Amino acid sequence: MSAVLEAEGLQTYYGKSHILHGVSLTVGEGELVALLGRNGAGKTTTMRSIMGLTVPREGRVKLFGRDTTGKPPYRVANLGVGYVPEGRKIFGHLTVHENLLVPPQTKGPWTIETVYRLFPRLDERRTSKGGRLSGGEQEMLSIARALLLNPKFLILDEPSQGLAPVIVQEVMRTVGRMKSEGMSILLVEQNAFLALELADRAYVLSDGEVVYDGAAATLADDRARMEQLAGVS
Ligand code: ATP
């Protein structure tokens, strides 16, 4: 399997605060990899380091075999990396449809019509203003917008955050469908058990270090270990 992401030995700081202490992770083509860990473990910092939003002081990032360490985020995105940050940054004053018209048209399987098929709820709410959508609908809209850029690799930061359990299930089902369409995905989640149900492999971060790297199923089957590593029960 060829790798879409190879991050090696990332050492990332915010000013003098040393946050990542040698994080290494890979995502293979077509793989769904979960990145788990308690609050403050360094998950967002890892994603920011991959995207070039915070440049690691040491270590390398390779995307699709190319060294992107220190490259600005737009160069990383142009290689085919989609990033859905935490917090659903959609345009509240635009309708759902207008929000979907914002990304430039790109070649690939994802068009406005195919994303409406993936998210029938957004199709029903085409003319609703973004600001009037529920949290789950806003999350779907952020993911839909990222898909329209036809990324080959998608990084999702806590898509389930703040959502009601049934909506979380729906968002996760959609993530599963994107994987079955061949997308490579790095999924950062607090909701560890749900993420592990979907993922092929998982990493757990603790204090900026990888403390688990292996099959998702192995971790999902070992509840005690999960509690110890990721603080979930
Ligand atoms: P969460 O689930 O709470 O988002 P996380 O695992 O994504 O947690 P990070 O956001 O990467 O963790 O944060 C890792 C550490 O870096 C935390 O101790 C946090 O306080 C610190 N941190 C995050 N952003 C900054 C910043 N801009 N300046 C200084 N410290 C920061």
Coordinates of C-alpha atoms and ligand atoms in Angstrom, one line a residue:
M1 CA 0.0 0.0 0.0
S2 CA 1.5 3.4 -0.9
A3 CA 1.4 6.0 1.8
V4 CA -0.5 9.3 1.4
L5 CA 1.0 10.6 4.6
E6 CA 4.3 9.9 6.3
A7 CA 5.0 12.1 9.3
E8 CA 8.3 11.4 11.1
G9 CA 9.6 12.6 14.4
L10 CA 7.6 15.8 14.6
Q11 CA 8.7 18.2 17.2
T12 CA 6.3 21.2 17.3
Y13 CA 6.3 24.2 19.6
Y14 CA 4.1 27.1 20.3
G15 CA 6.7 29.7 21.3
K16 CA 8.6 28.1 24.1
S17 CA 6.0 25.4 24.8
H18 CA 7.2 22.1 23.5
I19 CA 4.0 20.3 22.4
L20 CA 4.9 17.4 20.1
H21 CA 7.8 15.2 21.2
G22 CA 8.7 13.2 18.1
V23 CA 5.3 12.2 16.7
S24 CA 5.4 9.8 13.7
L25 CA 2.4 8.5 11.9
T26 CA 1.4 7.2 8.5
V27 CA -1.8 6.9 6.5
G28 CA -1.9 4.5 3.6
E29 CA -3.9 4.9 0.4
G30 CA -7.6 4.2 1.1
E31 CA -7.0 3.8 4.8
L32 CA -9.0 5.4 7.6
V33 CA -6.8 6.1 10.5
A34 CA -8.1 7.4 13.9
L35 CA -6.0 9.8 16.0
L36 CA -7.2 9.6 19.6
G37 CA -6.2 11.1 22.9
R38 CA -7.3 13.2 25.8
N39 CA -7.9 16.9 25.7
G40 CA -4.6 18.7 25.2
A41 CA -2.8 15.5 24.1
G42 CA -1.6 17.3 20.9
K43 CA -4.1 16.0 18.2
T44 CA -4.9 19.4 16.7
T45 CA -1.2 20.4 16.8
T46 CA -0.4 17.2 14.9
M47 CA -2.9 18.1 12.2
R48 CA -1.7 21.7 12.1
S49 CA 1.9 20.4 11.7
I50 CA 0.8 18.2 8.8
M51 CA -1.1 21.0 7.1
G52 CA 1.7 23.5 7.5
L53 CA -0.3 25.7 9.7
T54 CA 2.3 25.3 12.5
V55 CA 5.7 24.4 11.2
P56 CA 7.4 21.6 13.2
R57 CA 10.9 22.6 14.5
E58 CA 12.1 19.1 13.7
G59 CA 10.9 16.1 11.8
R60 CA 9.5 15.6 8.2
V61 CA 6.1 15.6 6.6
K62 CA 5.6 13.7 3.3
L63 CA 2.4 13.8 1.5
F64 CA 1.9 11.5 -1.6
G65 CA 5.6 10.9 -1.4
R66 CA 6.6 14.6 -1.6
D67 CA 8.4 16.4 1.2
T68 CA 6.1 19.2 2.4
T69 CA 7.8 20.1 5.6
G70 CA 7.7 23.9 6.0
K71 CA 5.4 24.4 3.0
P72 CA 2.5 26.8 3.4
P73 CA -1.0 25.4 3.9
Y74 CA -2.2 26.4 0.4
R75 CA 0.6 24.4 -1.2
V76 CA -0.3 21.4 1.0
A77 CA -4.0 21.8 0.1
N78 CA -3.1 22.0 -3.6
L79 CA -1.6 18.6 -3.5
G80 CA -5.0 17.2 -2.7
V81 CA -5.3 17.4 1.1
G82 CA -8.6 18.5 2.6
Y83 CA -8.8 19.8 6.2
V84 CA -12.0 20.2 8.1
P85 CA -11.0 22.0 11.3
E86 CA -12.8 21.8 14.5
G87 CA -15.7 24.3 14.9
R88 CA -17.5 24.3 11.6
K89 CA -16.4 27.4 9.9
I90 CA -19.2 27.9 7.5
F91 CA -20.8 31.1 6.2
G92 CA -23.8 31.7 8.4
H93 CA -25.3 34.4 6.2
L94 CA -25.2 32.3 3.1
T95 CA -27.6 29.5 2.2
V96 CA -26.5 25.9 2.2
H97 CA -26.4 26.0 -1.6
E98 CA -24.5 29.3 -1.7
N99 CA -22.0 27.8 0.8
L100 CA -21.4 24.9 -1.6
L101 CA -20.8 27.4 -4.5
V102 CA -17.9 29.0 -2.6
P103 CA -15.2 26.4 -3.3
P104 CA -13.7 26.6 -6.8
Q105 CA -14.9 23.8 -9.1
T106 CA -12.4 21.0 -9.3
K107 CA -12.2 17.8 -11.3
G108 CA -13.2 14.6 -9.6
P109 CA -16.1 12.5 -8.3
W110 CA -17.4 15.2 -5.9
T111 CA -19.8 17.7 -7.3
I112 CA -22.6 19.7 -5.7
E113 CA -25.0 16.9 -6.8
T114 CA -22.9 14.0 -5.5
V115 CA -22.4 15.7 -2.1
Y116 CA -26.2 16.3 -1.9
R117 CA -26.6 12.6 -2.5
L118 CA -24.1 11.8 0.3
F119 CA -25.9 14.3 2.6
P120 CA -29.7 14.2 1.8
R121 CA -30.3 16.4 4.8
L122 CA -28.4 19.3 3.1
D123 CA -30.3 18.7 -0.1
E124 CA -33.5 19.3 1.9
R125 CA -32.1 22.4 3.4
R126 CA -30.6 24.0 0.2
T127 CA -32.2 27.3 0.8
S128 CA -31.7 27.6 4.6
K129 CA -29.1 30.0 5.9
G130 CA -26.0 28.3 7.3
G131 CA -26.5 30.1 10.6
R132 CA -29.9 28.4 11.0
L133 CA -28.7 24.9 10.6
S134 CA -28.3 22.5 13.6
G135 CA -24.8 21.6 14.7
G136 CA -25.0 18.3 12.8
E137 CA -26.1 19.9 9.6
Q138 CA -23.3 22.5 9.9
E139 CA -20.8 19.7 10.4
M140 CA -22.1 18.0 7.2
L141 CA -21.9 21.3 5.4
S142 CA -18.2 21.8 6.4
I143 CA -17.4 18.2 5.3
A144 CA -19.4 18.7 2.0
R145 CA -17.5 21.9 1.3
A146 CA -14.1 20.2 1.8
L147 CA -15.2 17.3 -0.5
L148 CA -16.0 19.7 -3.3
L149 CA -12.3 20.4 -3.6
N150 CA -11.9 16.7 -4.5
P151 CA -9.2 15.9 -2.0
K152 CA -7.4 12.6 -2.2
F153 CA -6.8 12.7 1.5
L154 CA -9.1 14.2 4.1
I155 CA -8.2 15.3 7.6
L156 CA -11.2 15.6 10.0
D157 CA -10.9 17.3 13.3
E158 CA -13.5 16.0 15.8
P159 CA -16.5 16.0 13.5
S160 CA -18.7 14.7 16.4
Q161 CA -17.9 17.5 18.8
G162 CA -21.0 19.0 20.4
L163 CA -23.4 16.8 18.5
A164 CA -26.3 14.7 19.8
P165 CA -25.6 11.0 19.8
V166 CA -27.9 10.1 16.9
I167 CA -26.4 12.8 14.8
V168 CA -22.9 11.6 15.7
Q169 CA -23.9 8.2 14.4
E170 CA -25.1 9.8 11.1
V171 CA -21.9 11.8 10.7
M172 CA -19.8 8.7 11.4
R173 CA -21.8 6.6 8.9
T174 CA -21.1 9.3 6.3
V175 CA -17.4 9.1 7.1
G176 CA -17.6 5.3 6.6
R177 CA -19.2 5.9 3.2
M178 CA -16.5 8.3 2.1
K179 CA -13.9 5.6 3.0
S180 CA -15.8 3.1 1.0
E181 CA -15.6 5.5 -2.0
G182 CA -11.8 5.2 -1.7
M183 CA -11.0 8.3 0.3
S184 CA -7.9 8.2 2.6
I185 CA -8.9 9.7 5.9
L186 CA -7.3 10.8 9.2
L187 CA -10.0 11.1 11.7
V188 CA -9.4 12.9 15.0
E189 CA -12.0 12.0 17.6
Q190 CA -12.8 12.3 21.3
N191 CA -15.5 9.7 20.6
A192 CA -12.9 6.9 20.6
F193 CA -15.2 3.9 20.3
L194 CA -17.1 5.2 17.4
A195 CA -13.9 6.1 15.6
L196 CA -12.4 2.7 16.2
E197 CA -15.4 1.0 14.7
L198 CA -14.7 2.7 11.4
A199 CA -10.9 2.9 11.5
D200 CA -8.4 0.4 10.1
R201 CA -5.6 1.6 12.4
A202 CA -5.3 4.0 15.3
Y203 CA -2.8 6.1 17.1
V204 CA -3.2 7.4 20.6
L205 CA -1.4 10.5 21.7
S206 CA -0.6 11.4 25.2
D207 CA 1.4 14.6 26.2
G208 CA 2.6 14.9 22.6
E209 CA 3.8 11.4 22.2
V210 CA 2.4 8.3 20.4
V211 CA 1.5 5.8 23.1
Y212 CA -0.4 3.4 20.8
D213 CA 0.1 2.6 17.2
G214 CA -1.7 -0.5 15.9
A215 CA -4.9 -2.1 14.6
A216 CA -8.1 -0.2 15.6
A217 CA -9.9 -3.5 16.5
T218 CA -7.1 -4.5 19.0
L219 CA -7.6 -1.3 20.9
A220 CA -11.4 -1.4 20.7
D221 CA -11.4 -4.9 22.2
D222 CA -9.2 -3.8 25.2
R223 CA -11.4 -1.4 27.1
A224 CA -9.1 -1.2 30.1
R225 CA -6.2 -0.2 27.8
M226 CA -8.4 2.4 26.1
E227 CA -9.3 3.9 29.4
Q228 CA -5.7 4.1 30.5
L229 CA -4.4 5.5 27.2
A230 CA -7.2 7.8 25.9
G231 CA -9.1 8.4 29.1
V232 CA -12.4 7.1 27.7
S233 CA -14.7 4.6 29.2
Ligands
ATP1 P1 -8.4 19.1 22.2 O1 -9.1 17.9 22.1 O2 -8.7 19.8 23.5 O3 -8.4 20.1 21.0 P2 -5.8 18.3 21.4 O4 -5.3 16.9 21.6 O5 -6.2 18.6 20.0 O6 -6.8 18.7 22.4 P3 -3.9 20.5 21.1 O7 -5.0 21.4 20.8 O8 -3.0 20.0 20.0 O9 -4.5 19.2 21.8 O10 -3.1 21.1 22.3 C1 -1.9 20.5 22.8 C2 -1.3 21.4 23.9 O11 -0.9 22.6 23.3 C3 -2.3 21.8 25.0 O12 -1.6 21.8 26.2 C4 -2.6 23.3 24.6 O13 -2.9 24.0 25.8 C5 -1.4 23.8 23.9 N1 -1.7 24.8 22.9 C6 -2.6 24.6 21.9 N2 -2.6 25.7 21.1 C7 -1.7 26.6 21.6 C8 -1.3 27.9 21.3 N3 -1.7 28.5 20.2 N4 -0.3 28.5 22.1 C9 0.2 27.8 23.2 N5 -0.2 26.6 23.5 C10 -1.1 26.0 22.8

